[in-house]
CSV table of C-alpha atoms in Angstrom, one decimal:
chain,number,residue,atom,x,y,z
A,1,PHE,CA,0.0,0.0,0.0
A,2,THR,CA,1.1,3.6,-0.7
A,3,TYR,CA,-0.5,7.0,-0.2
A,4,GLN,CA,-1.6,8.7,-3.3
A,5,ASP,CA,1.3,11.0,-3.1
A,6,GLY,CA,3.7,8.0,-2.8
A,7,LYS,CA,4.3,8.0,1.0
A,8,THR,CA,4.3,4.8,2.9
A,9,CYS,CA,1.0,3.6,4.4
A,10,VAL,CA,0.7,2.7,8.1
A,11,CYS,CA,-0.1,-0.9,6.8
A,12,PRO,CA,3.3,-2.2,5.8
A,13,VAL,CA,3.7,-3.9,2.5
A,14,SER,CA,5.5,-6.8,4.0
A,15,ASP,CA,2.4,-7.7,6.1
A,16,LEU,CA,-0.2,-7.4,3.4
A,17,ASN,CA,1.5,-7.7,0.0
A,18,ASP,CA,1.3,-11.5,-0.4
A,19,VAL,CA,-1.9,-12.5,1.4
A,20,TYR,CA,-4.7,-10.7,-0.3
A,21,TRP,CA,-4.4,-12.7,-3.5
A,22,ASN,CA,-5.4,-16.1,-2.1
A,23,SER,CA,-9.1,-16.2,-2.3
A,24,VAL,CA,-11.3,-17.4,-5.2
A,25,TYR,CA,-14.2,-15.1,-4.6
A,26,ASN,CA,-15.4,-12.1,-6.6
A,27,PHE,CA,-17.1,-9.2,-4.9
A,28,GLU,CA,-18.5,-5.9,-6.4
A,29,GLY,CA,-16.1,-3.2,-5.6
A,30,GLY,CA,-18.3,-0.2,-6.2
A,31,THR,CA,-21.4,0.9,-8.0
A,32,GLY,CA,-20.9,1.1,-11.8
A,33,HIS,CA,-17.6,-0.8,-11.6
A,34,SER,CA,-16.7,-4.4,-12.5
A,35,PRO,CA,-16.2,-6.9,-9.7
A,36,ILE,CA,-12.9,-6.9,-8.0
A,37,PRO,CA,-11.3,-10.4,-7.7
A,38,TYR,CA,-10.4,-11.4,-4.2
A,39,TRP,CA,-12.2,-8.4,-2.7
A,40,GLY,CA,-13.5,-10.3,0.3
A,41,TYR,CA,-10.1,-11.6,1.2
A,42,VAL,CA,-8.6,-8.2,0.9
A,43,MET,CA,-11.0,-6.9,3.4
A,44,THR,CA,-10.5,-9.9,5.8
A,45,LEU,CA,-6.8,-9.4,5.9
A,46,CYS,CA,-7.0,-5.7,6.2
A,47,HIS,CA,-9.4,-5.9,9.1
A,48,SER,CA,-7.3,-8.6,10.8
A,49,TYR,CA,-4.2,-6.4,10.5
A,50,ALA,CA,-6.1,-3.4,11.9
A,51,TYR,CA,-7.5,-5.4,14.9
A,52,ALA,CA,-4.0,-6.8,15.7
A,53,HIS,CA,-2.5,-3.3,15.7
A,54,ALA,CA,-5.3,-1.6,17.6
A,55,MET,CA,-6.5,0.2,14.5
A,56,GLN,CA,-9.7,0.7,12.7
A,57,ILE,CA,-10.3,0.6,9.0
A,58,VAL,CA,-13.0,2.2,7.0
A,59,THR,CA,-15.0,0.3,4.4
A,60,PRO,CA,-12.9,0.7,1.1
A,61,MET,CA,-14.0,2.8,-1.8
A,62,TYR,CA,-13.5,1.7,-5.4
A,63,TYR,CA,-13.1,4.5,-7.9
A,64,SER,CA,-11.6,4.8,-11.3
A,65,ASP,CA,-10.1,1.3,-11.2
A,66,ASN,CA,-8.2,2.0,-7.9
A,67,ILE,CA,-9.0,0.7,-4.4
A,68,PHE,CA,-8.8,3.4,-1.6
A,69,LEU,CA,-8.6,2.5,2.1
A,70,ARG,CA,-8.5,4.7,5.2
A,71,VAL,CA,-7.1,3.5,8.5
A,72,LYS,CA,-7.3,4.9,12.1
A,73,GLY,CA,-4.7,4.5,14.8
A,74,ASP,CA,-4.6,6.2,18.2
A,75,ASP,CA,-8.0,7.9,17.4
A,76,VAL,CA,-6.5,9.7,14.5
A,77,TRP,CA,-7.6,9.0,11.0
A,78,GLY,CA,-4.9,8.7,8.4
A,79,ASP,CA,-5.1,9.9,4.8
A,80,TRP,CA,-6.9,7.8,2.1
A,81,VAL,CA,-4.5,5.3,0.8
A,82,CYS,CA,-4.5,3.8,-2.7
A,83,LEU,CA,-3.7,0.2,-3.6
A,84,ARG,CA,-1.7,0.4,-6.8
A,85,GLY,CA,-0.8,-2.4,-9.3
A,86,ASN,CA,-2.8,-5.1,-11.0
A,87,ILE,CA,-5.1,-7.5,-9.2
A,88,PRO,CA,-4.5,-10.9,-10.7
A,89,ASN,CA,-6.9,-12.5,-13.0
A,90,GLU,CA,-7.8,-16.2,-12.7
A,91,ASN,CA,-5.2,-18.6,-14.1
A,92,LEU,CA,-6.8,-21.0,-16.5
A,93,ILE,CA,-3.9,-23.5,-16.3
A,94,ILE,CA,-4.0,-26.3,-13.7
A,95,ASN,CA,-0.9,-27.0,-11.8
A,96,PRO,CA,0.8,-23.9,-13.2
A,97,ASP,CA,3.9,-24.0,-10.9
A,98,PHE,CA,4.4,-27.9,-11.2
A,99,ARG,CA,4.0,-28.5,-7.5
A,100,ILE,CA,1.5,-31.3,-7.9
A,101,ASN,CA,3.4,-34.5,-8.8
A,102,GLN,CA,1.3,-37.5,-8.0
A,103,ARG,CA,3.4,-39.8,-10.0
A,104,GLY,CA,6.2,-39.1,-7.6
A,105,GLN,CA,9.3,-39.2,-9.9
A,106,THR,CA,12.1,-36.7,-9.8
A,107,THR,CA,12.9,-37.1,-13.5
A,108,TYR,CA,10.7,-38.1,-16.5
A,109,THR,CA,11.8,-39.3,-19.9
A,110,GLY,CA,10.2,-39.6,-23.2
A,111,TYR,CA,6.7,-39.0,-24.7
A,112,ASN,CA,4.4,-39.1,-21.6
A,113,TYR,CA,3.0,-37.2,-18.7
A,114,THR,CA,5.4,-35.8,-16.1
A,115,VAL,CA,4.1,-33.8,-13.2
A,116,ASP,CA,0.3,-33.5,-13.1
A,117,ARG,CA,-1.4,-32.1,-16.3
A,118,TRP,CA,1.9,-31.5,-18.1
A,119,ARG,CA,2.9,-33.8,-21.0
A,120,GLN,CA,6.3,-34.1,-22.6
A,121,ASN,CA,6.3,-34.4,-26.4
A,122,HIS,CA,9.9,-35.4,-27.1
A,123,ALA,CA,12.3,-38.2,-26.3
A,124,ALA,CA,14.1,-36.1,-23.7
A,125,GLN,CA,14.3,-35.7,-19.9
A,126,VAL,CA,12.8,-33.2,-17.6
A,127,THR,CA,13.6,-32.8,-13.8
A,128,VAL,CA,11.4,-31.6,-11.0
A,129,VAL,CA,13.3,-28.9,-9.0
A,130,ASN,CA,12.3,-26.7,-6.1
A,131,ASN,CA,11.4,-23.7,-8.2
A,132,GLY,CA,9.7,-25.4,-11.1
A,133,ILE,CA,10.7,-28.0,-13.7
A,134,ARG,CA,13.9,-28.1,-15.6
A,135,LEU,CA,14.1,-29.0,-19.4
A,136,ASP,CA,17.4,-30.8,-19.4
A,137,ALA,CA,17.5,-31.3,-23.2
A,138,GLU,CA,15.4,-29.8,-26.0
A,139,THR,CA,11.8,-30.7,-25.5
A,140,TYR,CA,8.2,-29.6,-25.5
A,141,LEU,CA,6.1,-29.4,-22.3
A,142,THR,CA,2.4,-29.2,-23.0
A,143,GLN,CA,-0.9,-28.8,-21.2
A,144,VAL,CA,-4.0,-29.5,-23.2
A,145,PHE,CA,-7.4,-28.2,-22.3
A,146,GLU,CA,-10.6,-30.3,-22.6
A,147,SER,CA,-12.5,-29.8,-25.8
A,148,ASP,CA,-15.6,-28.3,-24.2
A,149,TYR,CA,-13.4,-26.0,-22.1
A,150,SER,CA,-11.4,-24.9,-25.1
A,151,HIS,CA,-14.6,-24.0,-27.0
A,152,ASN,CA,-15.6,-21.8,-24.1
A,153,LEU,CA,-12.5,-19.7,-24.5
A,154,ILE,CA,-13.4,-18.7,-28.1
A,155,GLY,CA,-14.1,-14.9,-28.3
A,156,PRO,CA,-12.1,-13.0,-25.7
A,157,THR,CA,-8.5,-11.8,-25.8
A,158,LEU,CA,-6.3,-14.2,-23.9
A,159,THR,CA,-2.8,-13.4,-22.5
A,160,MET,CA,-0.1,-16.0,-21.8
A,161,SER,CA,2.8,-15.3,-19.5
A,162,CYS,CA,5.6,-17.5,-18.1
A,163,SER,CA,8.6,-17.2,-15.8
A,164,ILE,CA,11.8,-18.8,-17.3
A,165,ASP,CA,14.8,-18.8,-15.1
A,166,GLY,CA,13.2,-15.9,-13.2
A,167,THR,CA,12.5,-13.7,-16.2
A,168,ILE,CA,8.8,-13.1,-17.2
A,169,TYR,CA,7.7,-13.3,-20.8
A,170,SER,CA,4.1,-12.5,-22.1
A,171,GLY,CA,2.0,-12.0,-25.1
A,172,SER,CA,-1.7,-11.7,-26.1
A,173,PHE,CA,-4.0,-12.9,-28.9
A,174,GLU,CA,-7.6,-12.8,-29.9
A,175,CYS,CA,-9.0,-16.3,-29.6
A,176,ASN,CA,-11.3,-16.4,-32.7
A,177,GLY,CA,-11.3,-20.2,-33.0
A,178,LEU,CA,-9.5,-23.4,-32.3
A,179,SER,CA,-7.9,-23.9,-35.7
A,180,GLY,CA,-4.8,-22.3,-37.2
A,181,GLY,CA,-2.0,-23.9,-35.4
A,182,PHE,CA,0.2,-21.3,-33.6
A,183,LEU,CA,-2.3,-18.8,-32.2
A,184,LEU,CA,0.3,-17.0,-30.1
A,185,ASN,CA,4.1,-17.4,-30.3
A,186,ILE,CA,6.4,-15.8,-27.7
A,187,SER,CA,10.2,-15.7,-27.9
A,188,ILE,CA,11.7,-16.9,-24.6
A,189,LYS,CA,15.2,-17.8,-23.4
A,190,ASN,CA,16.5,-20.8,-25.5
A,191,GLY,CA,13.2,-21.4,-27.1
A,192,ASN,CA,9.6,-20.2,-27.5
A,193,ALA,CA,6.2,-20.3,-25.6
A,194,TYR,CA,3.1,-20.7,-27.5
A,195,VAL,CA,-0.7,-21.4,-27.6
A,196,TYR,CA,-1.7,-24.0,-30.2
A,197,GLY,CA,-5.1,-24.8,-31.7
A,198,ASP,CA,-5.6,-28.2,-33.4
A,199,GLY,CA,-9.2,-27.6,-34.4
A,200,TYR,CA,-10.6,-29.3,-31.4
A,201,THR,CA,-8.6,-28.2,-28.4
A,202,LEU,CA,-6.3,-25.4,-27.2
A,203,SER,CA,-2.9,-26.2,-25.5
A,204,VAL,CA,-0.2,-24.1,-23.9
A,205,ASN,CA,3.3,-25.2,-24.7
A,206,ILE,CA,6.9,-24.4,-23.7
A,207,HIS,CA,9.6,-25.5,-26.2
A,208,ALA,CA,13.1,-24.8,-24.9
A,209,VAL,CA,16.3,-26.4,-23.7
A,210,ASP,CA,18.5,-25.9,-20.6
A,211,VAL,CA,16.0,-23.8,-18.7
A,212,VAL,CA,13.8,-24.0,-15.6
A,213,ILE,CA,10.2,-23.1,-16.1
A,214,ASN,CA,9.1,-21.5,-12.8
A,215,TRP,CA,5.4,-21.1,-13.7
A,216,VAL,CA,3.0,-20.6,-16.6
A,217,LYS,CA,-0.2,-18.5,-16.8
A,218,LEU,CA,-3.1,-18.1,-19.2
A,219,GLU,CA,-5.8,-15.6,-18.5
A,220,VAL,CA,-8.6,-13.6,-20.1
A,221,GLY,CA,-7.6,-10.0,-20.8
A,222,THR,CA,-5.1,-8.0,-22.7
A,223,THR,CA,-2.5,-7.6,-20.0
A,224,ALA,CA,-0.4,-10.1,-18.0
A,225,THR,CA,-1.4,-9.7,-14.3
A,226,PRO,CA,0.6,-11.0,-11.4
A,227,PHE,CA,1.1,-14.7,-10.9
A,228,VAL,CA,-0.1,-16.2,-7.7
A,229,HIS,CA,0.9,-19.7,-6.5
A,230,PRO,CA,-2.4,-21.7,-6.1
A,231,ASN,CA,-3.6,-23.4,-3.0
A,232,SER,CA,-1.9,-26.9,-3.3
A,233,THR,CA,-5.0,-28.7,-1.8
A,234,ILE,CA,-7.4,-27.2,-4.3
A,235,GLU,CA,-4.9,-27.7,-7.1
A,236,LEU,CA,-4.6,-31.5,-6.2
A,237,LEU,CA,-8.3,-31.8,-6.4
A,238,LYS,CA,-8.3,-30.4,-9.9
A,239,CYS,CA,-5.6,-32.7,-10.9
A,240,GLN,CA,-7.3,-35.8,-9.6
A,241,ARG,CA,-10.1,-35.3,-12.3
A,242,TYR,CA,-7.3,-36.4,-14.7
A,243,TYR,CA,-5.1,-38.7,-12.7
A,244,TYR,CA,-5.7,-40.4,-9.4
A,245,GLU,CA,-3.9,-43.1,-7.4
A,246,SER,CA,-5.9,-45.2,-4.8
A,247,ARG,CA,-3.6,-46.9,-2.4
A,248,ASP,CA,-5.8,-49.2,-0.1
A,249,ASN,CA,-6.2,-52.5,1.4
A,250,ALA,CA,-9.2,-54.9,1.9
A,251,VAL,CA,-9.6,-57.5,4.6
A,252,GLY,CA,-10.8,-60.8,3.4
A,253,VAL,CA,-13.1,-61.2,0.4
A,254,ILE,CA,-16.2,-59.0,0.3
A,255,GLY,CA,-19.3,-59.9,-1.5
A,256,LEU,CA,-19.3,-62.3,-4.5
A,257,GLN,CA,-16.7,-64.9,-5.1
A,258,ASN,CA,-13.5,-63.5,-6.7
A,259,TYR,CA,-14.8,-59.9,-6.1
A,260,ILE,CA,-12.9,-57.8,-3.7
A,261,THR,CA,-14.2,-54.2,-3.7
A,262,THR,CA,-15.3,-51.2,-5.7
A,263,ILE,CA,-13.4,-48.0,-5.4
A,264,HIS,CA,-15.5,-44.9,-5.4
A,265,HIS,CA,-13.9,-41.6,-6.3
A,266,ASP,CA,-14.8,-38.1,-7.4
A,267,GLN,CA,-15.9,-37.8,-10.9
A,268,MET,CA,-13.0,-37.8,-13.4
A,269,GLN,CA,-13.2,-35.9,-16.7
A,270,ARG,CA,-13.8,-39.2,-18.6
A,271,LYS,CA,-14.0,-42.9,-17.7
A,272,PRO,CA,-10.3,-43.5,-16.9
A,273,ASP,CA,-7.8,-46.1,-18.0
A,274,VAL,CA,-7.1,-48.2,-14.9
A,275,TYR,CA,-4.0,-50.3,-13.8
A,276,ILE,CA,-3.4,-52.2,-10.6
A,277,TYR,CA,-0.1,-53.0,-8.9
A,278,PRO,CA,0.8,-54.8,-5.6
A,279,GLU,CA,1.7,-52.8,-2.6
A,280,ASP,CA,3.2,-53.8,0.8
A,281,ALA,CA,2.0,-52.8,4.2
A,282,ARG,CA,4.4,-49.8,4.2
A,283,GLY,CA,2.7,-48.4,1.1
A,284,ILE,CA,5.5,-49.2,-1.3
A,285,VAL,CA,4.2,-50.0,-4.8
A,286,ASP,CA,5.9,-52.7,-7.0
A,287,GLU,CA,5.4,-51.3,-10.5
A,288,ASN,CA,7.4,-54.3,-11.9
A,289,ASN,CA,4.4,-56.6,-11.3
A,290,PRO,CA,1.3,-55.0,-13.0
A,291,GLY,CA,-1.9,-57.0,-12.8
A,292,LYS,CA,-1.2,-58.4,-9.3
A,293,ILE,CA,-2.1,-57.6,-5.7
A,294,ALA,CA,-0.1,-58.4,-2.6
A,295,VAL,CA,-1.6,-60.8,0.0
A,296,PHE,CA,-0.7,-61.0,3.7
A,297,ARG,CA,-1.8,-63.1,6.6
A,298,GLY,CA,-0.9,-60.7,9.3
A,299,LEU,CA,2.4,-59.2,8.5
A,300,SER,CA,3.8,-62.4,7.0
A,301,SER,CA,3.4,-64.8,4.1
A,302,LEU,CA,3.6,-62.3,1.4
A,303,ALA,CA,2.3,-63.5,-1.9
A,304,TYR,CA,1.2,-62.0,-5.3
A,305,ILE,CA,-2.1,-63.1,-6.9
A,306,ASN,CA,-3.5,-62.1,-10.2
A,307,ALA,CA,-6.1,-59.2,-10.2
A,308,THR,CA,-8.0,-57.2,-12.7
A,309,VAL,CA,-9.5,-53.7,-12.6
A,310,GLU,CA,-12.3,-52.2,-14.6
A,311,ALA,CA,-13.5,-48.6,-14.7
A,312,LEU,CA,-17.2,-48.9,-14.4
A,313,SER,CA,-17.8,-45.1,-14.8
A,314,LYS,CA,-16.2,-41.8,-14.0
A,315,THR,CA,-16.8,-42.4,-10.4
A,316,ALA,CA,-16.3,-46.2,-9.6
A,317,THR,CA,-13.7,-48.9,-10.4
A,318,LYS,CA,-14.1,-52.6,-9.7
A,319,ILE,CA,-11.3,-54.9,-8.5
A,320,VAL,CA,-11.5,-58.7,-9.1
A,321,ALA,CA,-9.0,-61.2,-7.8
A,322,ASN,CA,-8.7,-64.9,-7.1
A,323,LYS,CA,-10.6,-66.0,-4.1
A,324,GLU,CA,-8.4,-66.4,-0.9
A,325,ASP,CA,-9.0,-67.2,2.8
A,326,SER,CA,-11.2,-64.6,4.6
A,327,ASP,CA,-8.5,-63.6,7.2
A,328,LYS,CA,-6.0,-62.5,4.6
A,329,ILE,CA,-5.3,-58.8,3.8
A,330,TYR,CA,-5.0,-57.6,0.2
A,331,TYR,CA,-2.8,-54.5,-0.5
A,332,TYR,CA,-3.0,-52.8,-3.9
A,333,CYS,CA,-2.5,-49.5,-5.8
A,334,VAL,CA,-5.0,-48.6,-8.5
A,335,VAL,CA,-4.0,-45.9,-11.0
A,336,HIS,CA,-6.8,-44.0,-12.7
A,337,ASP,CA,-5.5,-42.2,-15.8
A,338,ALA,CA,-8.0,-39.9,-17.5
A,339,GLU,CA,-5.3,-37.5,-18.9
A,340,ILE,CA,-5.7,-36.0,-22.4
A,341,TYR,CA,-3.4,-37.8,-24.7
């Protein structure tokens, strides 16, 4: 926060600068003006700060695309203060900072998905690092939007931005349709960032070599607004519509002969491809033995038996295995893959 004349406000930037961007709500900021994203959370944090420092804060005023606040300390009202800078728009990309990594690997090689929602389209290697994902060799990292969602983006101007080795690059385009190939192409360090339309879907892409991608953003509007790291819990739930691992165990045989259980999960974006692997009591998955589950009596007598899985719908998966004694425990990991390939 700064005063209109540039002086520092009584609410230090260090206390408020990073916190008021973390809500998903939109509130009307003033008569005749468009809604301000995160307005309710701005007020919650402002009031909390004021209360903690024995201050009062007047209801803000929104005028000419600026937010004005007035605070009171020691029974003396301060001047009106103006919040300057952009308020961030919603990021249309899921897992934009690469922090959700349900597959759990540090490096990924070849044409396949890596961290959640990001697919590599090259026979190269990428490495998950603390501040993003590193492209170790020349490759393409892609996120594809669902077809229905892609069609909903036709019409407005869209802006893509990304941070590459700490430097931010951005560009805008009018999304007049899903055809035409390269709808936006941005020159970045050691490569390019682009939005591609194949006639059915939109995708955001980073093509580069020997760089760390810190984050990527796609938003509605003509200007790149600040990037905000999303809430990891909410982002995980978004990712689980496309990829979901169920690590579980079942005691004995439930129901019909050779029928263990049905896993119920939140609705995925399509009926998933499913795979089953054995798992031990510590939760370690043996990916070298697909199509089997681990069987224990107590904590001993480990054995593998054949099992199959079938996705019944977007919300349920059935597990079938050879019938065993009722006092045995079955450990397994079921992978539900509904990513867009």
